[in-house]
Short mmCIF file of C-alpha atoms (C1' of nucleotides) in Angstrom, two decimals:
data_model
loop_
_atom_site.label_atom_id
_atom_site.label_comp_id
_atom_site.label_asym_id
_atom_site.label_seq_id
_atom_site.Cartn_x
_atom_site.Cartn_y
_atom_site.Cartn_z
CA VAL A 1 120.79 75.92 184.88
CA THR A 2 116.96 76.29 185.54
CA ILE A 3 114.60 77.40 183.33
CA ALA A 4 112.02 78.50 185.35
CA LYS A 5 112.02 80.80 188.54
CA PRO A 6 111.69 80.92 191.28
CA SER A 7 107.89 81.42 192.46
CA GLY A 8 107.49 84.50 195.47
CA LYS A 9 110.95 85.66 193.84
CA TYR A 10 111.24 88.76 191.39
CA HIS A 11 113.89 88.86 190.14
CA HIS A 12 115.28 85.57 187.91
CA GLY A 13 119.11 85.48 188.01
CA ASP A 14 120.26 84.28 184.82
CA LEU A 15 117.18 85.17 182.56
CA ARG A 16 118.65 85.43 179.60
CA GLN A 17 120.63 81.97 180.08
CA ALA A 18 116.73 80.66 180.69
CA LEU A 19 115.23 82.15 177.79
CA LEU A 20 117.86 80.63 175.53
CA LEU A 21 117.59 76.84 177.12
CA ALA A 22 113.74 77.25 177.12
CA ALA A 23 113.63 78.62 172.90
CA LYS A 24 116.66 75.70 172.28
CA GLN A 25 113.61 73.62 174.13
CA VAL A 26 110.66 74.56 171.82
CA ILE A 27 112.78 73.85 169.07
CA GLU A 28 113.36 70.53 169.62
CA GLU A 29 110.69 69.62 171.13
CA GLN A 30 108.24 71.44 168.75
CA GLY A 31 109.35 71.95 166.09
CA SER A 32 110.72 76.44 165.56
CA LYS A 33 107.13 77.26 164.34
CA SER A 34 106.14 76.73 167.46
CA LEU A 35 108.88 79.14 169.30
CA THR A 36 107.45 82.33 170.82
CA LEU A 37 108.81 84.96 172.22
CA ARG A 38 105.83 85.30 174.72
CA GLY A 39 106.05 81.14 175.13
CA VAL A 40 109.47 80.98 175.99
CA ALA A 41 109.28 84.41 178.70
CA ARG A 42 106.35 81.96 179.41
CA LEU A 43 108.30 79.14 180.10
CA ALA A 44 110.84 80.62 182.39
CA GLY A 45 107.89 82.02 184.05
CA VAL A 46 108.18 85.70 182.91
CA SER A 47 105.99 88.59 181.75
CA PRO A 48 106.32 88.82 177.83
CA ALA A 49 108.51 92.52 178.24
CA ALA A 50 110.81 90.52 180.32
CA PRO A 51 112.78 88.64 177.18
CA TYR A 52 113.08 93.11 176.06
CA ARG A 53 115.74 93.71 178.71
CA HIS A 54 117.94 91.10 177.66
CA PHE A 55 117.54 90.95 173.58
CA ILE A 56 116.59 93.99 171.53
CA ASP A 57 113.85 92.13 169.54
CA LYS A 58 113.31 88.23 168.81
CA ASN A 59 115.63 88.16 165.98
CA GLN A 60 118.42 88.58 168.45
CA LEU A 61 117.54 85.90 171.05
CA LEU A 62 116.52 83.27 167.65
CA THR A 63 120.57 84.44 166.51
CA GLU A 64 122.34 84.09 169.41
CA VAL A 65 120.11 80.34 169.58
CA ALA A 66 121.89 79.24 165.98
CA ASN A 67 125.33 80.62 167.43
CA GLN A 68 125.16 78.29 169.91
CA GLY A 69 124.09 75.52 167.71
CA PHE A 70 127.24 76.36 165.52
CA GLU A 71 129.41 76.40 169.01
CA GLU A 72 127.95 73.12 169.21
CA LEU A 73 128.86 71.42 166.09
CA CYS A 74 131.88 73.04 166.50
CA ASP A 75 132.52 71.25 169.70
CA ASP A 76 132.13 67.99 167.98
CA LEU A 77 133.79 69.01 164.97
CA ALA A 78 136.83 69.76 167.25
CA VAL A 79 136.41 66.37 169.03
CA VAL A 80 136.99 64.12 166.02
CA GLN A 81 140.38 67.00 165.88
CA GLU A 82 141.86 66.22 168.88
CA ARG A 83 140.99 62.09 168.98
CA GLY A 84 144.15 62.92 167.13
CA ILE A 85 143.50 60.16 164.64
CA SER A 86 146.52 59.19 162.33
CA ASP A 87 145.52 58.72 159.05
CA PRO A 88 144.86 62.54 157.99
CA ALA A 89 142.60 60.90 155.18
CA ARG A 90 140.52 58.97 158.14
CA ARG A 91 140.29 62.13 160.26
CA MET A 92 138.73 64.42 157.39
CA GLN A 93 136.32 61.63 156.78
CA ALA A 94 135.64 61.29 160.68
CA LEU A 95 134.77 65.06 160.34
CA GLY A 96 132.26 64.41 158.16
CA VAL A 97 130.70 61.88 159.62
CA ALA A 98 130.33 64.18 162.28
CA TYR A 99 128.94 66.99 160.63
CA VAL A 100 126.19 64.28 159.18
CA LEU A 101 126.22 62.70 162.79
CA PHE A 102 124.99 66.23 164.52
CA ALA A 103 122.29 67.34 162.07
CA THR A 104 120.72 63.73 162.82
CA LYS A 105 121.02 63.68 166.03
CA ASN A 106 119.33 67.04 166.33
CA PRO A 107 117.38 67.14 163.35
CA ALA A 108 115.40 69.39 164.67
CA GLN A 109 118.38 72.69 166.03
CA PHE A 110 120.40 71.79 162.40
CA ARG A 111 116.85 72.63 160.53
CA PHE A 112 116.46 76.09 162.40
CA MET A 113 120.26 77.00 161.98
CA PHE A 114 120.40 76.75 158.66
CA GLY A 115 116.68 77.42 158.20
CA SER A 116 115.12 80.75 157.54
CA ASP A 117 113.61 81.38 160.93
CA VAL A 118 117.38 83.42 161.51
CA PRO A 119 117.95 85.97 159.06
CA VAL A 120 121.56 86.52 157.47
CA PRO A 121 123.85 87.36 159.37
CA ASP A 122 127.02 89.74 158.09
CA PRO A 123 130.29 88.42 158.20
CA SER A 124 130.94 90.82 161.62
CA THR A 125 128.98 88.99 163.61
CA SER A 126 129.72 86.22 165.96
CA LEU A 127 127.99 83.84 164.28
CA ALA A 128 129.12 84.41 160.78
CA GLN A 129 132.61 83.62 162.52
CA ALA A 130 131.05 80.50 164.05
CA LYS A 131 130.81 79.10 160.83
CA GLN A 132 134.04 79.89 159.42
CA ARG A 133 135.11 78.57 162.22
CA ALA A 134 132.50 75.46 161.65
CA PHE A 135 134.13 75.40 157.74
CA GLY A 136 137.85 75.41 159.39
CA TYR A 137 137.97 72.41 160.41
CA LEU A 138 137.60 70.75 157.34
CA LEU A 139 139.79 73.68 155.06
CA ASP A 140 142.81 72.29 158.13
CA SER A 141 142.52 69.06 157.61
CA MET A 142 142.05 69.09 154.09
CA LYS A 143 145.92 71.13 153.84
CA GLU A 144 147.06 68.88 156.03
CA CYS A 145 146.03 65.52 153.37
CA GLN A 146 147.16 67.85 150.56
CA ARG A 147 150.64 68.74 152.44
CA ILE A 148 151.01 65.01 153.07
CA GLY A 149 150.00 64.46 149.05
CA LEU A 150 147.14 62.34 150.33
CA VAL A 151 145.26 65.06 147.65
CA ARG A 152 146.22 65.93 144.60
CA GLU A 153 146.89 69.93 143.57
CA GLY A 154 144.56 72.86 143.71
CA ASN A 155 143.12 75.43 145.89
CA ALA A 156 141.79 73.88 149.57
CA ARG A 157 139.51 76.59 149.62
CA TYR A 158 137.71 74.71 146.92
CA PHE A 159 138.10 71.10 147.99
CA ALA A 160 136.92 72.11 151.40
CA LEU A 161 133.45 73.67 149.67
CA CYS A 162 133.53 70.52 147.95
CA SER A 163 133.62 67.93 151.13
CA TRP A 164 131.24 71.00 152.93
CA SER A 165 128.87 70.89 150.33
CA MET A 166 128.49 67.50 150.25
CA VAL A 167 127.85 66.19 153.83
CA HIS A 168 125.70 69.28 154.60
CA GLY A 169 123.51 68.03 151.57
CA VAL A 170 123.07 65.14 153.24
CA ALA A 171 122.76 65.96 156.14
CA SER A 172 119.87 68.86 154.46
CA LEU A 173 118.06 65.43 153.06
CA TYR A 174 118.04 63.63 156.73
CA VAL A 175 116.81 66.22 158.05
CA ASP A 176 113.94 66.90 155.54
CA GLY A 177 112.89 63.25 155.92
CA GLN A 178 114.02 62.50 152.14
CA LEU A 179 116.54 60.85 152.35
CA PRO A 180 114.66 56.87 152.49
CA THR A 181 112.83 57.63 149.18
CA LEU A 182 116.11 58.09 147.74
CA VAL A 183 118.67 55.58 148.57
CA PRO A 184 116.69 52.43 148.61
CA GLU A 185 117.32 50.37 151.73
CA PRO A 186 117.64 51.83 154.87
CA HIS A 187 121.05 52.64 156.27
CA ALA A 188 122.31 54.09 159.16
CA PRO A 189 123.81 58.11 159.32
CA GLU A 190 126.99 56.25 160.38
CA GLU A 191 127.05 54.76 156.95
CA ILE A 192 125.31 56.89 154.73
CA ALA A 193 127.65 59.39 155.80
CA ALA A 194 130.54 57.47 155.19
CA LEU A 195 129.41 56.18 151.83
CA VAL A 196 129.50 59.59 150.95
CA THR A 197 132.61 60.95 151.88
CA ALA A 198 133.82 58.00 151.23
CA THR A 199 132.79 58.66 147.42
CA LEU A 200 133.99 62.16 147.26
CA TRP A 201 137.67 61.21 148.76
CA SER A 202 138.24 58.48 145.64
CA GLY A 203 137.85 62.06 143.62
CA LEU A 204 140.38 63.85 146.06
CA PHE A 205 142.72 61.09 146.01
CA ALA A 206 145.92 61.47 143.56
CA ALA A 207 146.09 57.50 143.27
CA HIS A 208 144.26 55.49 141.02
CA LYS A 209 141.84 53.20 142.79
CA GLN A 210 140.72 53.66 145.98
CA SER A 211 137.78 50.39 146.11
CA ASP A 212 138.63 49.48 149.49
CA ARG A 213 138.06 52.84 151.13
CA SER A 214 134.91 53.61 148.86
CA HIS A 215 132.88 50.42 149.48
CA GLY A 216 134.41 50.00 153.36
CA VAL B 1 96.61 86.50 135.12
CA THR B 2 96.02 89.14 137.25
CA ILE B 3 96.39 89.26 140.88
CA ALA B 4 93.67 92.11 142.53
CA LYS B 5 90.79 91.73 142.09
CA PRO B 6 88.84 93.70 139.57
CA SER B 7 87.32 96.88 141.57
CA GLY B 8 83.27 96.79 142.21
CA LYS B 9 83.20 93.06 141.25
CA TYR B 10 82.47 90.85 143.63
CA HIS B 11 83.73 87.43 142.47
CA HIS B 12 87.37 87.10 141.92
CA GLY B 13 87.49 84.92 138.95
CA ASP B 14 90.46 83.44 139.94
CA LEU B 15 91.39 84.35 143.00
CA ARG B 16 93.41 80.45 143.89
CA GLN B 17 95.81 81.48 141.10
CA ALA B 18 96.24 84.53 142.37
CA LEU B 19 96.69 83.95 145.54
CA LEU B 20 99.46 81.96 144.64
CA LEU B 21 101.39 84.47 142.43
CA ALA B 22 100.81 87.28 145.27
CA ALA B 23 102.47 84.37 147.70
CA LYS B 24 105.07 84.18 145.45
CA GLN B 25 105.67 87.10 145.12
CA VAL B 26 105.89 88.62 148.41
CA ILE B 27 108.71 85.13 149.13
CA GLU B 28 110.75 87.32 145.87
CA GLU B 29 110.01 91.00 147.08
CA GLN B 30 110.21 90.35 151.50
CA GLY B 31 111.36 86.81 152.09
CA SER B 32 109.09 84.50 153.22
CA LYS B 33 108.75 85.94 157.09
CA SER B 34 106.73 88.51 155.68
CA LEU B 35 104.59 86.14 153.79
CA THR B 36 100.94 86.59 155.92
CA LEU B 37 98.14 85.59 154.95
CA ARG B 38 95.57 88.53 155.53
CA GLY B 39 98.27 90.26 153.22
CA VAL B 40 98.48 87.84 150.60
CA ALA B 41 94.12 88.12 150.42
CA ARG B 42 94.72 92.03 150.82
CA LEU B 43 96.92 91.76 148.00
CA ALA B 44 94.31 89.96 146.10
CA GLY B 45 92.35 92.57 146.98
CA VAL B 46 89.81 90.35 148.98
CA SER B 47 89.03 89.95 152.38
CA PRO B 48 90.38 87.81 155.30
CA ALA B 49 88.68 85.26 155.27
CA ALA B 50 88.12 84.49 151.74
CA PRO B 51 91.26 82.29 150.95
CA TYR B 52 89.59 79.45 153.12
CA ARG B 53 87.33 78.56 149.72
CA HIS B 54 90.60 77.91 148.06
CA PHE B 55 92.61 76.62 151.09
CA ILE B 56 92.53 74.58 154.12
CA ASP B 57 94.81 76.47 155.90
CA LYS B 58 97.68 78.59 155.67
CA ASN B 59 99.74 76.10 155.83
CA GLN B 60 98.36 74.53 152.19
CA LEU B 61 99.03 77.42 150.84
CA LEU B 62 102.44 77.61 151.60
CA THR B 63 102.96 73.68 150.37
CA GLU B 64 101.40 74.52 146.93
CA VAL B 65 104.38 77.07 146.43
CA ALA B 66 106.81 75.24 147.27
CA ASN B 67 105.39 72.96 144.91
CA GLN B 68 105.31 75.30 142.02
CA GLY B 69 109.13 75.94 142.83
CA PHE B 70 110.23 72.07 142.42
CA GLU B 71 108.00 71.98 139.33
CA GLU B 72 109.52 75.60 138.20
CA LEU B 73 113.31 73.38 139.17
CA CYS B 74 112.01 70.15 137.23
CA ASP B 75 111.57 72.41 133.82
CA ASP B 76 114.90 74.13 134.47
CA LEU B 77 116.61 70.39 134.25
CA ALA B 78 113.73 69.18 131.60
CA VAL B 79 115.45 71.90 129.51
CA VAL B 80 118.72 71.05 130.16
CA GLN B 81 118.16 67.35 129.05
CA GLU B 82 116.38 67.74 126.26
CA ARG B 83 118.92 70.02 124.47
CA GLY B 84 119.88 66.61 124.00
CA ILE B 85 123.69 67.20 124.98
CA SER B 86 125.85 63.78 123.53
CA ASP B 87 128.35 63.94 126.02
CA PRO B 88 126.77 62.35 129.12
CA ALA B 89 129.19 63.16 131.26
CA ARG B 90 128.73 67.33 129.93
CA ARG B 91 124.79 66.62 130.65
CA MET B 92 125.12 65.36 134.45
CA GLN B 93 127.53 68.43 134.66
CA ALA B 94 124.69 70.35 132.83
CA LEU B 95 122.19 69.58 134.79
CA GLY B 96 124.44 70.49 138.17
CA VAL B 97 125.17 73.83 137.25
CA ALA B 98 121.43 74.26 136.45
CA TYR B 99 120.46 73.40 139.82
CA VAL B 100 122.73 76.16 141.34
CA LEU B 101 121.50 78.87 138.73
CA PHE B 102 118.11 77.53 139.89
CA ALA B 103 119.27 78.18 143.46
CA THR B 104 121.17 81.64 142.41
CA LYS B 105 117.90 82.74 140.14
CA ASN B 106 115.80 82.84 142.23
CA PRO B 107 117.35 82.48 145.98
CA ALA B 108 114.00 83.13 147.88
CA GLN B 109 112.25 80.89 146.09
CA PHE B 110 114.93 78.58 146.54
CA ARG B 111 115.71 79.38 150.62
CA PHE B 112 111.60 78.96 150.99
CA MET B 113 111.48 75.95 149.65
CA PHE B 114 114.16 74.13 151.44
CA GLY B 115 113.36 75.94 154.88
CA SER B 116 110.95 75.36 157.28
CA ASP B 117 108.70 77.26 156.64
CA VAL B 118 107.22 74.40 154.16
CA PRO B 119 106.48 71.35 156.88
CA VAL B 120 107.68 68.11 155.48
CA PRO B 121 105.36 65.95 152.94
CA ASP B 122 104.63 62.71 153.40
CA PRO B 123 105.95 60.62 150.12
CA SER B 124 102.35 60.36 148.80
CA THR B 125 101.84 64.16 148.23
CA SER B 126 102.60 66.03 145.66
CA LEU B 127 105.15 68.02 146.90
CA ALA B 128 107.30 64.82 147.87
CA GLN B 129 106.61 63.43 144.39
CA ALA B 130 107.87 67.15 142.76
CA LYS B 131 110.80 66.50 144.47
CA GLN B 132 111.63 62.51 143.30
CA ARG B 133 110.76 63.77 140.01
CA ALA B 134 114.08 66.72 140.03
CA PHE B 135 116.03 63.70 142.02
CA GLY B 136 115.03 61.50 138.95
CA TYR B 137 117.24 64.14 136.14
CA LEU B 138 119.63 63.15 137.83
CA LEU B 139 119.81 59.49 138.77
CA ASP B 140 118.50 58.97 135.11
CA SER B 141 121.89 60.75 133.71
CA MET B 142 124.17 58.97 136.34
CA LYS B 143 122.87 55.53 135.12
CA GLU B 144 123.37 56.38 131.95
CA CYS B 145 126.47 57.48 132.45
CA GLN B 146 127.55 54.35 133.83
CA ARG B 147 125.95 52.16 131.23
CA ILE B 148 128.42 53.63 128.97
CA GLY B 149 131.09 52.98 131.52
CA LEU B 150 132.03 56.55 132.02
CA VAL B 151 131.24 56.46 135.85
CA ARG B 152 132.47 53.08 137.49
CA GLU B 153 130.69 50.07 139.53
CA GLY B 154 127.97 50.97 142.11
CA ASN B 155 125.24 52.06 143.71
CA ALA B 156 123.88 54.56 140.91
CA ARG B 157 121.26 56.32 144.01
CA TYR B 158 123.88 56.66 146.12
CA PHE B 159 125.78 58.65 142.99
CA ALA B 160 123.19 60.33 142.62
CA LEU B 161 122.66 61.42 145.74
CA CYS B 162 126.08 62.53 146.03
CA SER B 163 125.68 64.82 143.49
CA TRP B 164 122.64 65.97 143.78
CA SER B 165 124.22 66.52 148.05
CA MET B 166 126.76 68.49 146.86
CA VAL B 167 124.97 71.08 144.20
CA HIS B 168 122.66 71.56 146.87
CA GLY B 169 125.13 72.51 149.79
CA VAL B 170 126.86 74.60 147.42
CA ALA B 171 123.75 76.43 146.62
CA SER B 172 122.34 76.26 149.88
CA LEU B 173 125.75 78.65 151.03
CA TYR B 174 125.01 80.60 148.05
CA VAL B 175 121.70 81.66 149.03
CA ASP B 176 122.67 82.06 152.69
CA GLY B 177 125.68 84.36 151.18
CA GLN B 178 128.68 82.20 153.19
CA LEU B 179 130.11 82.00 149.70
CA PRO B 180 132.21 84.97 149.32
CA THR B 181 133.93 84.42 152.69
CA LEU B 182 134.51 80.46 152.06
CA VAL B 183 136.80 80.84 149.17
CA PRO B 184 138.95 83.67 147.59
CA GLU B 185 137.99 84.97 144.44
CA PRO B 186 134.36 86.33 144.08
CA HIS B 187 132.76 83.87 140.81
CA ALA B 188 130.24 83.30 139.16
CA PRO B 189 127.22 80.91 139.88
CA GLU B 190 128.40 79.01 136.33
CA GLU B 191 131.75 78.70 137.38
CA ILE B 192 131.39 77.68 141.24
CA ALA B 193 129.08 74.81 140.05
CA ALA B 194 131.06 73.20 137.25
CA LEU B 195 134.09 73.69 139.02
CA VAL B 196 132.37 71.80 142.11
CA THR B 197 130.23 69.38 139.82
CA ALA B 198 133.41 68.89 138.37
CA THR B 199 136.10 67.64 141.58
CA LEU B 200 133.41 65.05 142.04
CA TRP B 201 132.95 63.78 138.70
CA SER B 202 137.03 63.41 139.13
CA GLY B 203 135.97 60.99 141.41
CA LEU B 204 133.59 59.26 139.91
CA PHE B 205 135.23 58.83 136.26
CA ALA B 206 136.99 54.65 136.21
CA ALA B 207 139.64 56.70 134.51
CA HIS B 208 142.70 57.48 136.46
CA LYS B 209 143.28 61.43 135.82
CA GLN B 210 140.81 63.85 134.27
CA SER B 211 142.60 67.29 134.69
CA ASP B 212 141.42 68.72 131.54
CA ARG B 213 137.94 68.42 132.60
CA SER B 214 138.43 68.91 136.59
CA HIS B 215 139.96 72.33 136.05
CA GLY B 216 138.38 73.80 132.85
"C1'" DA C 1 119.21 97.49 187.00
"C1'" DC C 2 115.14 94.38 186.13
"C1'" DC C 3 110.33 93.35 186.29
"C1'" DT C 4 104.92 93.99 185.19
"C1'" DG C 5 100.85 95.62 183.24
"C1'" DA C 6 98.46 97.74 180.10
"C1'" DA C 7 97.87 98.78 175.93
"C1'" DC C 8 98.45 98.87 170.37
"C1'" DA C 9 99.16 96.87 165.65
"C1'" DC C 10 98.58 92.55 163.53
"C1'" DC C 11 98.18 87.89 162.84
"C1'" DG C 12 95.83 82.46 162.17
"C1'" DT C 13 91.14 80.89 161.86
"C1'" DT C 14 85.71 80.91 162.44
"C1'" DC C 15 81.27 81.65 161.88
"C1'" DA C 16 77.06 83.76 160.51
"C1'" DA C 17 75.44 85.98 157.07
"C1'" DG C 18 75.35 88.75 152.49
"C1'" DT C 19 75.82 88.36 147.05
"C1'" DA D 1 79.51 78.52 145.07
"C1'" DC D 2 82.24 82.82 146.59
"C1'" DC D 3 83.00 86.21 149.34
"C1'" DT D 4 82.61 89.97 153.59
"C1'" DG D 5 82.23 91.23 158.83
"C1'" DA D 6 83.04 90.64 162.90
"C1'" DA D 7 84.43 87.70 166.54
"C1'" DC D 8 88.64 85.03 169.39
"C1'" DA D 9 92.69 84.37 170.83
"C1'" DC D 10 97.05 84.95 170.05
"C1'" DC D 11 101.67 87.17 168.75
"C1'" DG D 12 105.62 91.37 168.55
"C1'" DT D 13 106.51 95.28 170.57
"C1'" DT D 14 106.29 99.82 173.63
"C1'" DC D 15 105.76 102.04 177.91
"C1'" DA D 16 104.65 103.70 182.23
"C1'" DA D 17 104.97 102.21 186.31
"C1'" DG D 18 106.54 98.89 190.19
"C1'" DT D 19 110.01 96.61 193.24
#
DNA sequence: ACCTGAACACCGTTCAAGT
DNA sequence: ACCTGAACACCGTTCAAGT
């Protein structure tokens, strides 16, 4: 899919998709503050009014970009899911690491997805549903861990909330560039994600100690 | 301190503080997307160019507003600190609850403080230092818990990071309005904050089980 | 059905000029 | 030292008009 309209042609072909791609590109390269509807139209080689044939307003464009971001996040989580990791504990941890890695690999996009540029959606929208779907991966994995007896009894949604909060908090700190000032040595995202999820894990285990996990 | 300039007077008196107050008011009442330098100047009863005698540009105003937000957060944490809760575990948890409560009581401000409106600061700025100071409360409390043997051995900064990530993640979900769709029953912020910190806690304890804490 | 061009109200920022 | 007024380039959005 190409962004710029072929010169000399009047109709674009797939302007809607081109605008979404252009918007994502601007976010990645210059941050969401530089994201302008007119600028996006310019990148697509089209007039300032053209986007209004495909989106109600700028907000709808932003919401759709965020939506695609959450779909990508879900894809990453799905890849982990389908890797078929036999140990549910390791799978759970892999999901957390994947979450943090998504943020570190697409920091601008991650900031945007949870930032104040995109308005809070009501639960019926596809954006809200995509968010819930991402949460679902953690939840399912958590339930599986409970079923096998790896995680102690209790409301799985709360446990999943804890798990989600943790990786989300770390990811947020990372993209805000604050991790280096808070923890002593610089660690690779994988390491720090694993370390944090492991720490949570040792709290979820019914067994007494899991020093091998929580330090490895 | 009054925001609007006394009519008929040429000089404002304390325009700088008035602009900061006006900005905070707009964020609380209409969200950071409606925050406009011209609008803020209007609220202060002053011309569009007047703010430039007190701030380099709009970014500096926003950064200063965020900075004041973190100072308020530090104040809330300091209140908990100085309450002199004897049990370090309870104090630690109280800090987490205070963090979440700050977010739920000032959702727009909290969103703004961590949102993409305020540019990522370099570590030398007072904004970065205020963030570190807030983190310091958790860190000190964590070290105290370790000293007494309540928390197992390990890098206190990582444990504090886990603790911070957790409450920050919950707070983020709350201000994004997603908590109700993720957890079944609607809980008061205090409850959910306590529940989450307790879950983390049972992972930090060296002892085997703390069912009384983690469910109460 | 899709896009353009011009227009409107607004914004951030600058700068000479006023008090 | 602090503030105003007018100006510039820009933005989101609309609407008649073009293909």
